[in-house]
Amino acid sequence: MIQRSSDSGLFKHQGLNIMTEALHKKYEIGVDSVTAVDGASIEIRPSMTAALVGVSGCGKSTLLNLLGGIDRPDKGSITVGGVDITRLSERDLEEYRLNKIGFVFQMFNLLPALTAVENVKLPMTMAGKLEKGERHCRALNLLQLVGVEKRAHKRPDELSGGEQQRVAIAVALANDPGIILADEPTANLDQANLRKILALLIGLASECKKTILIATHDPRVSSETEIVIKMAEGRISDVLKAENHIRKLVSLGE
Amino acid sequence: MGTTRFIHYIPVLGRNAFLTFFAITSLTVWVLVTTNVVTRYAIKGYTEEQLKQLHWDAVIYQSQDLAFHGDVKGRISKIKNVERVETLGLLRMRLTPANGIRIGGRVSSAPWFSIVSSSDPAVLPSEFNHASPRDDGSATLVMFGPQSFVGVYLDQLQIGSELSLTQKNPEGDLQIFSTRIQKVSQVERGELVKWIIGQVGSTAYVPPMGLIAVVSPERLDAEVVRLERAFKVLRTGAGVEEGGEVGQEGPAYSPQIIHLVSLQRRVLFSGWDLEASLTRVSNAVEEVRAEARKVNYNALVNSDLMLTLEKMVGNSEMVGIVGLLISIPILWMVWILSRSLAGLVSLNERRTIGLMRLRGASGSAIRSALAFSILAGGLAGSVAGILLGNLVPIFVYKVTPAQMIKIIEPELLLIFAVVAAAVAYFSGRRVTEYATRITPREASARTSPSESQMWSPAFTNFQLLALLVGGYKIVLWIADYSVQVSWLQTIDGLLNFLAAPLFIYGFTSFIISRSKTVRVLLQGLARPIAGRLESFVVENLMMKPHRVASAILIASLMFSMALYPKITADSFQDKIARGLRVNLGADLVLTFNVSDLPGGAELRSNVIREQVDKLRGVVNETIQKIASVGDVDSAEPVYECMIPGSFYIPGQASVPLFLLSDSDKFLNSVYHEPALGVGKPFTDAIQTLETGGTLISKGLVDFNRASIGSELMLGRTASREQVKVPITGAIAVLPGASRVILEDREAFSDSDVEFINHLAQSNAFITAKLDNPAVAHLQGVFSRVIILVSLRNSADAAVVLTSIESVVRPLKAASTSNFSTQVKRLSKDMFVSLALESLKLYVLGGILVALAGVVAIGIVNFLDLKRNLALLRIRGGSPRLLLRAVIADFLVPILLGMIIGSATGVLTGYGLTNYIFRIPRVLSAVVLKVQLVVPLLTWGIVGFLFTCFMLLALIFSHWTFRRSAREALRG
C-alpha cells in the first residue's frame, strides 16, 4: 500500500528490537493507587508488526508510553536496540523520542497552525539534522509515501480524518525512527480509511523495515499483525501469532 | 422560560464572567478615580505652594484722606475672617529743580525720594529697620543705586546729620520734611523691587537710584496730613514732564497708605475645594472693599489670593478636561483588555455551554445568565474601584475622611461607574453572543475552528481614517504647524490628545491586515528568540490575528504612553533652559553701570565715538583682568547705549543700541542658536555687522517699524543730521543683552515659563559694531557695559565670580548672574507640570491596565498553546526549545508593539513639546527649535517594561519544565 517514492532512500534506519522485563508502573489517583502495568515482559523483534490488545484500562496505553519514553517505569527494564532506556537521562530520552520513536495517535494530534508539510518538517527542524531545503524535500517525499502529497499545503482542519492520520504517520516517520508506536490509530476512521491506514502501517514494517507496535481494540487490525500481545489488568496474558489469535477469536465468536 | 431557569444557570456559568468583569471594571474605575483624586491633590499642593508665596491676602491702596487711615484699619480689622491688618506708608516723590533734598546742609543729587513707615517693622526689609522703636524724630536713611551715587553718602554722611526736603518758592524755600538721620544703610535695587512685589503683589516703578527715609509710624501719623498735602502740591505743581529724559521715565506718584490684610485662610481656603474657597475669599474681599470705601471712596483693593484662586479654578477645570481626554487611551486599552478577557471567558466556558446546550438549555437563557453576571461584575467592580480609588489617597496622601467627603464628586464617580459598566457590558456581548450562536455539536467538540477563520483582519475605512488623522496630526506636530481655520481649531485641539492612540490603532490595524508584512515582521523578531521553532511560533501567531493585533495595540499604546510624557517633559525643560541660556548669553554675566566705570560719571559728550574713546580703555582693561582669572575661557563686552527717540515702539522713549566690539569673538563667547536669527541663521546675521550693517530686533520687524534691506534712521548727530544705517538682518534675541533677569518677574505666582515669555517678548533694540562709522557721530547715552564670561568646563561660577570681583576691584558690577544659579530657579510651569503629573499617573494606570491586558492575552495564548507544546514534548522537543517557543509566542507581538509604540512615543513626545510651545500662554523663547531629548530614564522605562514581560513569559513557560512528557500531555 505504500506508494514508493522514486528514490527512495527515505529510510536508512532499520527497525529496532524491543524487550521489556518485569515492567511495573503504578499511578496515584487521589488517595488510590492503580497498577497500570504489572510485571509485563515482552519481546518484539526488529521489523516485526505487533498488536497490543485488551479491554479499556488494561494498561495498553501505559505500556506504549513506557516503550516510547513518554513515561518511566517504577520497576523493570526496557531495552530498545540494545539500550536500556529506563537508565537514560531526561535529555537522552528526548533524543530517543525525537529520533528513535514515531508516534501515531488516535486523535491524530497534528499541530493546527501548521500545514501538512510544515507538520512533517517540524520534527526534522527540532532535530536540526538536515538543511532547510532537504527538510522540505523529505517532508514532501514522506507525504507522497503516505499518499497525501496533493494536500501538502492544507491545514489539519482542511483534511479528512483519514488524510490527517496519513499526515500523522508521515510526521511519525519524519526523523526515520526504528519504531512506530500507534495508539488506536484507526479508532476514529471509517472502514475504507481503516484499511488504508492499516496497509500503510503494515507496509512500513514489510517494506521499510520498521518495528510496528499498535495498541488496538479492533480485531481487523490485530488480525493483520505478525504477533498479538494480549493484556489484562496490567499483565501480559498471552502472546499469540496472528493466525492463532484469529482462531481464538473465531472460537469465542468475537 | 423562565426567569427561574436563567437564575439557576448563573452559579454554573456566571462565576468566571462575574470575576473577570469585576476585575476589569474595578481596575478601570480605580485608575480613573485615583487619577482624578491625585490630580486634584497635585492642584491643591500647587495652589498651597502658590499661596505660601503671598505675604498678604488683600491690599488696600488709600491715596486720599490719609489722615483717616486709622479708621480704615480699624474697620477692616473688625471684619469677620480678617486675621491681621498692617499699615505701610509709602510717600514717594521725584526730585526736580522745584524741590530738593539736603543732607547735612548739602544738596543731594538723588532723583527720587520716599518716606516709608510701617505699623509692623517686620513688614520692612531688614535694611529698613529703624534703630529706635521710639518716636524720637529720627529716621533710617536707606540708599540704593550705583556705587558712584551711594558711595558719596557712605563716605561723607555723619550719623546725626539732618535730612530735609524743601520746596523752592520765590518767597523762600519751604521745608516740607525734616529728620535727623539715625542710621544709614544700603539696599540693592533688585531687593527693593522684590520687597515691593512681595508685599503688594504687583510691580512698582523704582528708579535706578534713590533715597528712602524710614520713620516710625507715630511720626507718620503726626505728620501725615501735612505731608499728604505737600506731596500732592509738589506732584501737581512742579510741571514735571513724564518720560522726558533718557532712561529716567517713570510715573508720578500719589502719597499712599497701603493696608496689608491677612484673611483667615484656614477658614476660607481649602485646597480640595477651590471653587468654594474662591467664593468665600471673594465675599471676604468684597466686604473689605466695602468697608474701605466707607472711609475713602477711591480706595483700591487688590487681592492676589483671589486672583490666584481664580486662576487655579480655571486651571483645575482645564486640567480636569485634559485629564479626561488623556484617559481615552487607557479606556481604549481597557476595551481591548475586556475583549481579550471576554475571549478567555468564551474559551473557558465553551465546553460547559456545550454540555448545557446538549442537555437542552436554551441559548437565550444562557445568554441572559452570562449577561447578568457580566453586568453584575461590572457594577460590583465599579463600586470596588470607587472605594479603592478613594481609599488609597487616604493612606498615601494622608487625607482625612472628612476631607475625603469633600473631595468625592458623586457625579464624576457615577460617570466613571457607568463608563466602566458599559465597557464591561459591551465587551461582554462577545461572550453572550457566542453562547447563543454556538451549536450544541460545535460546543461539545474538543477543538474549535481557528480564530483566523472566525476573524478576518481586514483594514476597514475607520482604521484608515484613524491612521490618516493620527498621522496627519503627528506630522503637523513635528512640522510645528497648526490649523488656522477657527472652526477646525477645536477639532485640531482635541486631536492633540487622540492623535497618538489613533495613529497606533490605524497603523497596527494596517500592519495586521497585511499578512505577508506581518509574517515577515514576526519572523524577524521570532527567529532570535524561538530558534528552530521559529516557523511553529510564527504560524501559531498567524492563526490568531485578533489576539496578536490586540497584543501589538496594547503594547504600542503602553510603550508610547510610558515614553512620551518623559520625553515631552525633558524636551520642554531643555528648551526652557536653552531659552535661559540664550537670555544670559554666557556662563557668567557681569553688568557694569557706565556711571560706575572710571570716568563714566564724567562723560560729558553725547556723541558715541567720543564716549567709546573714553570707555574702551577701561573696558578692555577689565576684560583682560577677567580673562586672566583661572577657569575663565573668554570674556566679551557688549556696550549698551540708549538712543533717544520715540518713533520705534509707541510709549518707548528710547531704543537700546547694543554695540559689539568683535563679531567673531562675540559668536565664540556667547551661547547662541541658529534660530535666533530671523530669516537667516544667527551667525550669518551677526557677521553682516562686519560690513557696516545693523541688525534690528524681531520686535521692530513685528511692529513694522523697519524692514530688512531698508535703511534705518537710527538717530541724529550733534548737528541734528539724520544718521541712517542699512538694516542687514534681524534677530530675535541678542544673547546676554536682556535688561530683565529672572528675579524681575512680575509676581511670584507667575511661572518661570511666563517669565521666559516675557524675556522673549518683542522688545525693540538695534545691534551694530562698536566701530561702525555710521554710528560714530550718533548721539546717545551709554548706560551699561555687559561682560559675558565663558567658563571652562566644570568651573564653579560662584568661585570664579569671587576671583573676578577681587581682580577688578575697586570696580563693582551693578549686577551679576550665572547660568548654574539661574537654571535652578527655573522650576516648573504650572500647566505643564500638572499635565505631566497627570500624565505620569495615567501612565501608571495605563501600564497596570496594559499589563493586565497582556497577561490576559498571554493566558489565552498559553492555554491554546499548551496542548501543542505537549505534543512537541512527546515528539522529543526539549524543555529549553519549548521555553524559547513560549517566550517567543508571548514576546514577539509585544516586541512589535514596543517598536511601534516607542517610535510613536518619541514622535509624540517631540510633537507635543512643539505643540506646548504653541499654546498662547507658553510663547517662550519660541524662536528656538525644540530639540528631541530622550533621557536615560526613557530607556530605563523600556527596559523595565521589557523585563516585566520577560518575567511573565518565564512564568508562562514554567510549565514546560515539567519533568515528564506524559505530564505535559495530561496538563
Short mmCIF file of C-alpha atoms in Angstrom, two decimals, chain B residues 156-427:
data_model
loop_
_atom_site.label_atom_id
_atom_site.label_comp_id
_atom_site.label_asym_id
_atom_site.label_seq_id
_atom_site.Cartn_x
_atom_site.Cartn_y
_atom_site.Cartn_z
CA GLN B 156 30.52 111.67 53.77
CA LEU B 157 27.42 111.16 55.83
CA GLN B 158 27.62 111.67 59.55
CA ILE B 159 25.21 109.97 61.85
CA GLY B 160 23.05 112.67 63.31
CA SER B 161 23.05 114.75 60.14
CA GLU B 162 19.86 116.44 59.19
CA LEU B 163 17.89 115.45 56.10
CA SER B 164 15.41 117.95 54.81
CA LEU B 165 13.03 118.05 51.86
CA THR B 166 12.30 121.54 50.70
CA GLN B 167 10.15 123.20 48.12
CA LYS B 168 11.59 126.16 46.30
CA ASN B 169 9.42 129.21 46.42
CA PRO B 170 10.11 132.74 45.23
CA GLU B 171 9.42 133.85 48.76
CA GLY B 172 11.97 131.43 50.12
CA ASP B 173 12.38 127.68 50.46
CA LEU B 174 9.62 125.88 52.27
CA GLN B 175 10.64 122.93 54.40
CA ILE B 176 8.30 120.01 53.90
CA PHE B 177 10.01 117.32 55.85
CA SER B 178 13.00 117.24 58.11
CA THR B 179 14.56 114.50 60.18
CA ARG B 180 17.73 113.54 61.97
CA ILE B 181 19.48 110.55 60.36
CA GLN B 182 19.84 107.92 63.00
CA LYS B 183 21.15 105.11 60.82
CA VAL B 184 22.35 104.73 57.24
CA SER B 185 22.03 101.56 55.18
CA GLN B 186 22.18 100.41 51.59
CA VAL B 187 19.84 98.12 49.68
CA GLU B 188 20.09 96.56 46.25
CA ARG B 189 17.54 97.93 43.84
CA GLY B 190 16.58 94.40 42.87
CA GLU B 191 15.90 93.56 46.50
CA LEU B 192 13.78 96.67 46.82
CA VAL B 193 11.72 95.68 43.79
CA LYS B 194 11.34 92.17 45.15
CA TRP B 195 10.22 93.51 48.52
CA ILE B 196 7.53 95.70 46.94
CA ILE B 197 6.35 92.81 44.78
CA GLY B 198 6.36 90.52 47.80
CA GLN B 199 4.27 92.84 49.93
CA VAL B 200 1.76 94.24 47.48
CA GLY B 201 1.87 91.56 44.80
CA SER B 202 2.42 93.90 41.89
CA THR B 203 5.33 95.70 40.42
CA ALA B 204 6.06 99.34 41.10
CA TYR B 205 8.49 101.56 39.29
CA VAL B 206 11.69 102.02 41.18
CA PRO B 207 14.27 104.25 39.51
CA PRO B 208 17.93 103.27 39.18
CA MET B 209 18.88 105.28 42.27
CA GLY B 210 17.17 107.00 45.19
CA LEU B 211 16.86 107.70 48.90
CA ILE B 212 14.37 106.37 51.42
CA ALA B 213 13.71 107.77 54.86
CA VAL B 214 12.23 105.18 57.18
CA VAL B 215 10.29 106.77 60.00
CA SER B 216 8.29 105.43 62.90
CA PRO B 217 4.53 105.01 62.46
CA GLU B 218 3.90 107.59 65.19
CA ARG B 219 5.93 110.15 63.27
CA LEU B 220 4.00 109.40 60.12
CA ASP B 221 0.70 109.68 61.97
CA ALA B 222 1.73 113.01 63.36
CA GLU B 223 2.77 114.47 60.01
CA VAL B 224 0.62 112.63 57.51
CA VAL B 225 -1.89 115.42 56.85
CA ARG B 226 0.81 117.95 56.15
CA LEU B 227 2.92 115.53 54.12
CA GLU B 228 -0.04 114.39 52.03
CA ARG B 229 -0.88 117.93 51.10
CA ALA B 230 2.74 118.89 50.43
CA PHE B 231 3.50 115.83 48.34
CA LYS B 232 0.39 116.42 46.24
CA VAL B 233 1.28 120.03 45.69
CA LEU B 234 4.79 119.12 44.67
CA ARG B 235 3.50 116.46 42.31
CA THR B 236 0.99 118.64 40.51
CA GLY B 237 2.73 121.95 40.72
CA ALA B 238 6.23 121.06 39.67
CA GLY B 239 5.44 120.72 35.99
CA VAL B 240 7.49 117.60 35.52
CA GLU B 241 7.32 116.11 32.07
CA GLU B 242 6.81 112.40 32.31
CA GLY B 243 9.29 110.35 30.42
CA GLY B 244 11.11 113.36 29.18
CA GLU B 245 14.60 112.26 30.00
CA VAL B 246 16.61 109.38 28.60
CA GLY B 247 16.32 106.40 30.92
CA GLN B 248 14.56 108.44 33.54
CA GLU B 249 10.96 107.91 32.64
CA GLY B 250 8.62 106.95 35.42
CA PRO B 251 5.22 107.64 36.84
CA ALA B 252 4.11 110.48 39.01
CA TYR B 253 3.36 109.26 42.49
CA SER B 254 0.49 109.79 44.87
CA PRO B 255 1.26 109.55 48.55
CA GLN B 256 -0.20 106.29 49.70
CA ILE B 257 -1.07 104.40 52.81
CA ILE B 258 -1.24 100.75 51.98
CA HIS B 259 -3.22 98.46 54.26
CA LEU B 260 -1.95 94.92 54.17
CA VAL B 261 -4.67 92.44 55.09
CA SER B 262 -4.37 88.83 56.15
CA LEU B 263 -7.54 86.76 55.96
CA GLN B 264 -8.22 83.65 57.97
CA ARG B 265 -7.07 81.23 55.28
CA ARG B 266 -7.81 78.22 57.45
CA VAL B 267 -11.46 79.17 57.44
CA LEU B 268 -11.72 80.46 53.90
CA PHE B 269 -9.43 78.23 51.91
CA SER B 270 -9.40 74.52 51.21
CA GLY B 271 -7.12 73.21 48.51
CA TRP B 272 -9.59 70.41 47.85
CA ASP B 273 -12.43 72.79 47.13
CA LEU B 274 -11.09 75.66 45.10
CA GLU B 275 -14.41 76.92 43.80
CA ALA B 276 -15.97 77.24 47.25
CA SER B 277 -12.72 78.76 48.52
CA LEU B 278 -12.86 81.34 45.76
CA THR B 279 -16.45 82.21 46.64
CA ARG B 280 -15.58 82.63 50.33
CA VAL B 281 -12.47 84.66 49.59
CA SER B 282 -14.33 86.85 47.05
CA ASN B 283 -17.01 87.58 49.63
CA ALA B 284 -14.40 88.47 52.23
CA VAL B 285 -12.53 90.72 49.79
CA GLU B 286 -15.77 92.40 48.76
CA GLU B 287 -16.51 93.10 52.42
CA VAL B 288 -13.02 94.57 52.84
CA ARG B 289 -13.58 96.76 49.79
CA ALA B 290 -16.97 97.95 51.03
CA GLU B 291 -15.58 98.86 54.45
CA ALA B 292 -12.56 100.65 52.98
CA ARG B 293 -14.77 102.70 50.69
CA LYS B 294 -16.90 103.83 53.58
CA VAL B 295 -13.91 105.88 54.66
CA ASN B 296 -12.23 106.52 51.33
CA TYR B 297 -14.44 106.03 48.32
CA ASN B 298 -11.49 105.88 45.95
CA ALA B 299 -9.62 103.22 47.90
CA LEU B 300 -8.43 100.45 45.61
CA VAL B 301 -8.50 96.88 46.81
CA ASN B 302 -6.41 94.17 45.20
CA SER B 303 -6.36 90.57 46.29
CA ASP B 304 -3.64 88.31 45.00
CA LEU B 305 -5.27 85.49 46.94
CA MET B 306 -8.46 85.95 44.97
CA LEU B 307 -6.64 86.30 41.67
CA THR B 308 -4.57 83.20 42.34
CA LEU B 309 -7.66 81.23 43.26
CA GLU B 310 -9.49 82.44 40.15
CA LYS B 311 -6.55 81.31 38.09
CA MET B 312 -6.34 77.95 39.86
CA VAL B 313 -10.10 77.29 39.49
CA GLY B 314 -9.75 77.85 35.76
CA ASN B 315 -6.67 75.69 35.70
CA SER B 316 -8.24 72.85 37.64
CA GLU B 317 -11.16 72.76 35.21
CA MET B 318 -8.76 72.72 32.29
CA VAL B 319 -6.55 70.09 33.90
CA GLY B 320 -9.67 68.01 34.59
CA ILE B 321 -10.74 68.16 30.95
CA VAL B 322 -7.22 67.42 29.78
CA GLY B 323 -7.08 64.53 32.23
CA LEU B 324 -10.28 63.05 30.88
CA LEU B 325 -9.06 63.42 27.32
CA ILE B 326 -5.79 61.77 28.17
CA SER B 327 -7.72 58.89 29.76
CA ILE B 328 -9.03 57.95 26.32
CA PRO B 329 -6.02 55.74 25.51
CA ILE B 330 -6.48 53.97 28.83
CA LEU B 331 -10.14 53.36 28.14
CA TRP B 332 -9.12 52.07 24.76
CA MET B 333 -6.73 49.66 26.38
CA VAL B 334 -9.44 48.67 28.83
CA TRP B 335 -11.70 47.96 25.88
CA ILE B 336 -9.11 45.74 24.24
CA LEU B 337 -8.39 44.07 27.56
CA SER B 338 -12.10 43.43 28.08
CA ARG B 339 -12.42 41.97 24.62
CA SER B 340 -9.46 39.69 25.23
CA LEU B 341 -10.78 38.59 28.58
CA ALA B 342 -14.18 38.03 27.02
CA GLY B 343 -12.37 35.69 24.61
CA LEU B 344 -10.79 33.94 27.56
CA VAL B 345 -14.16 33.50 29.24
CA SER B 346 -15.61 32.14 25.98
CA LEU B 347 -12.77 29.66 25.72
CA ASN B 348 -13.16 28.55 29.32
CA GLU B 349 -16.92 28.28 29.30
CA ARG B 350 -17.26 26.79 25.83
CA ARG B 351 -17.37 23.22 26.98
CA THR B 352 -19.74 23.94 29.86
CA ILE B 353 -22.01 25.85 27.49
CA GLY B 354 -21.77 22.97 25.02
CA LEU B 355 -22.76 20.40 27.58
CA MET B 356 -25.65 22.56 28.79
CA ARG B 357 -26.81 23.09 25.21
CA LEU B 358 -26.60 19.35 24.58
CA ARG B 359 -28.80 18.79 27.59
CA GLY B 360 -31.41 21.19 26.32
CA ALA B 361 -30.53 24.54 27.87
CA SER B 362 -31.81 27.40 25.73
CA GLY B 363 -29.34 29.79 24.18
CA SER B 364 -31.26 32.83 25.38
CA ALA B 365 -31.27 31.61 29.00
CA ILE B 366 -27.52 31.02 28.83
CA ARG B 367 -27.06 34.45 27.29
CA SER B 368 -29.19 36.08 29.99
CA ALA B 369 -27.24 34.33 32.74
CA LEU B 370 -23.93 35.43 31.25
CA ALA B 371 -25.12 39.00 30.57
CA PHE B 372 -26.43 39.28 34.12
CA SER B 373 -23.15 38.01 35.56
CA ILE B 374 -21.10 40.37 33.36
CA LEU B 375 -23.19 43.39 34.24
CA ALA B 376 -23.22 42.47 37.93
CA GLY B 377 -19.45 42.01 37.81
CA GLY B 378 -19.10 45.37 36.07
CA LEU B 379 -21.21 47.21 38.62
CA ALA B 380 -19.60 45.49 41.60
CA GLY B 381 -16.20 46.23 40.10
CA SER B 382 -17.13 49.88 39.70
CA VAL B 383 -18.09 50.10 43.36
CA ALA B 384 -14.86 48.34 44.37
CA GLY B 385 -12.87 50.68 42.08
CA ILE B 386 -14.53 53.75 43.60
CA LEU B 387 -13.77 52.50 47.12
CA LEU B 388 -10.19 51.60 46.24
CA GLY B 389 -9.59 54.80 44.31
CA ASN B 390 -10.84 56.89 47.20
CA LEU B 391 -9.23 54.86 49.94
CA VAL B 392 -5.74 54.80 48.51
CA PRO B 393 -5.27 58.60 48.77
CA ILE B 394 -6.39 58.45 52.41
CA PHE B 395 -3.37 56.30 53.17
CA VAL B 396 -0.94 57.62 50.60
CA TYR B 397 -1.69 61.34 50.88
CA LYS B 398 -2.91 61.23 54.46
CA VAL B 399 -6.22 62.75 53.52
CA THR B 400 -8.64 62.75 56.43
CA PRO B 401 -12.02 61.08 55.95
CA ALA B 402 -13.65 64.49 56.41
CA GLN B 403 -11.56 65.91 53.56
CA MET B 404 -12.32 62.83 51.52
CA ILE B 405 -16.03 63.53 51.77
CA LYS B 406 -15.35 66.97 50.32
CA ILE B 407 -13.21 65.54 47.57
CA ILE B 408 -15.71 62.97 46.40
CA GLU B 409 -17.65 64.20 43.41
CA PRO B 410 -20.69 61.93 43.11
CA GLU B 411 -21.48 62.97 39.53
CA LEU B 412 -17.98 62.16 38.36
CA LEU B 413 -17.92 58.83 40.19
CA LEU B 414 -21.26 57.97 38.61
CA ILE B 415 -19.86 58.77 35.16
CA PHE B 416 -16.81 56.57 35.86
CA ALA B 417 -19.02 53.72 37.06
CA VAL B 418 -21.36 53.99 34.06
CA VAL B 419 -18.44 54.10 31.62
CA ALA B 420 -16.80 51.06 33.21
CA ALA B 421 -20.04 49.08 33.37
CA ALA B 422 -20.77 49.99 29.73
CA VAL B 423 -17.30 48.79 28.70
CA ALA B 424 -17.90 45.55 30.60
CA TYR B 425 -21.33 45.04 29.10
CA PHE B 426 -20.46 45.79 25.50
CA SER B 427 -17.22 43.87 25.51
#
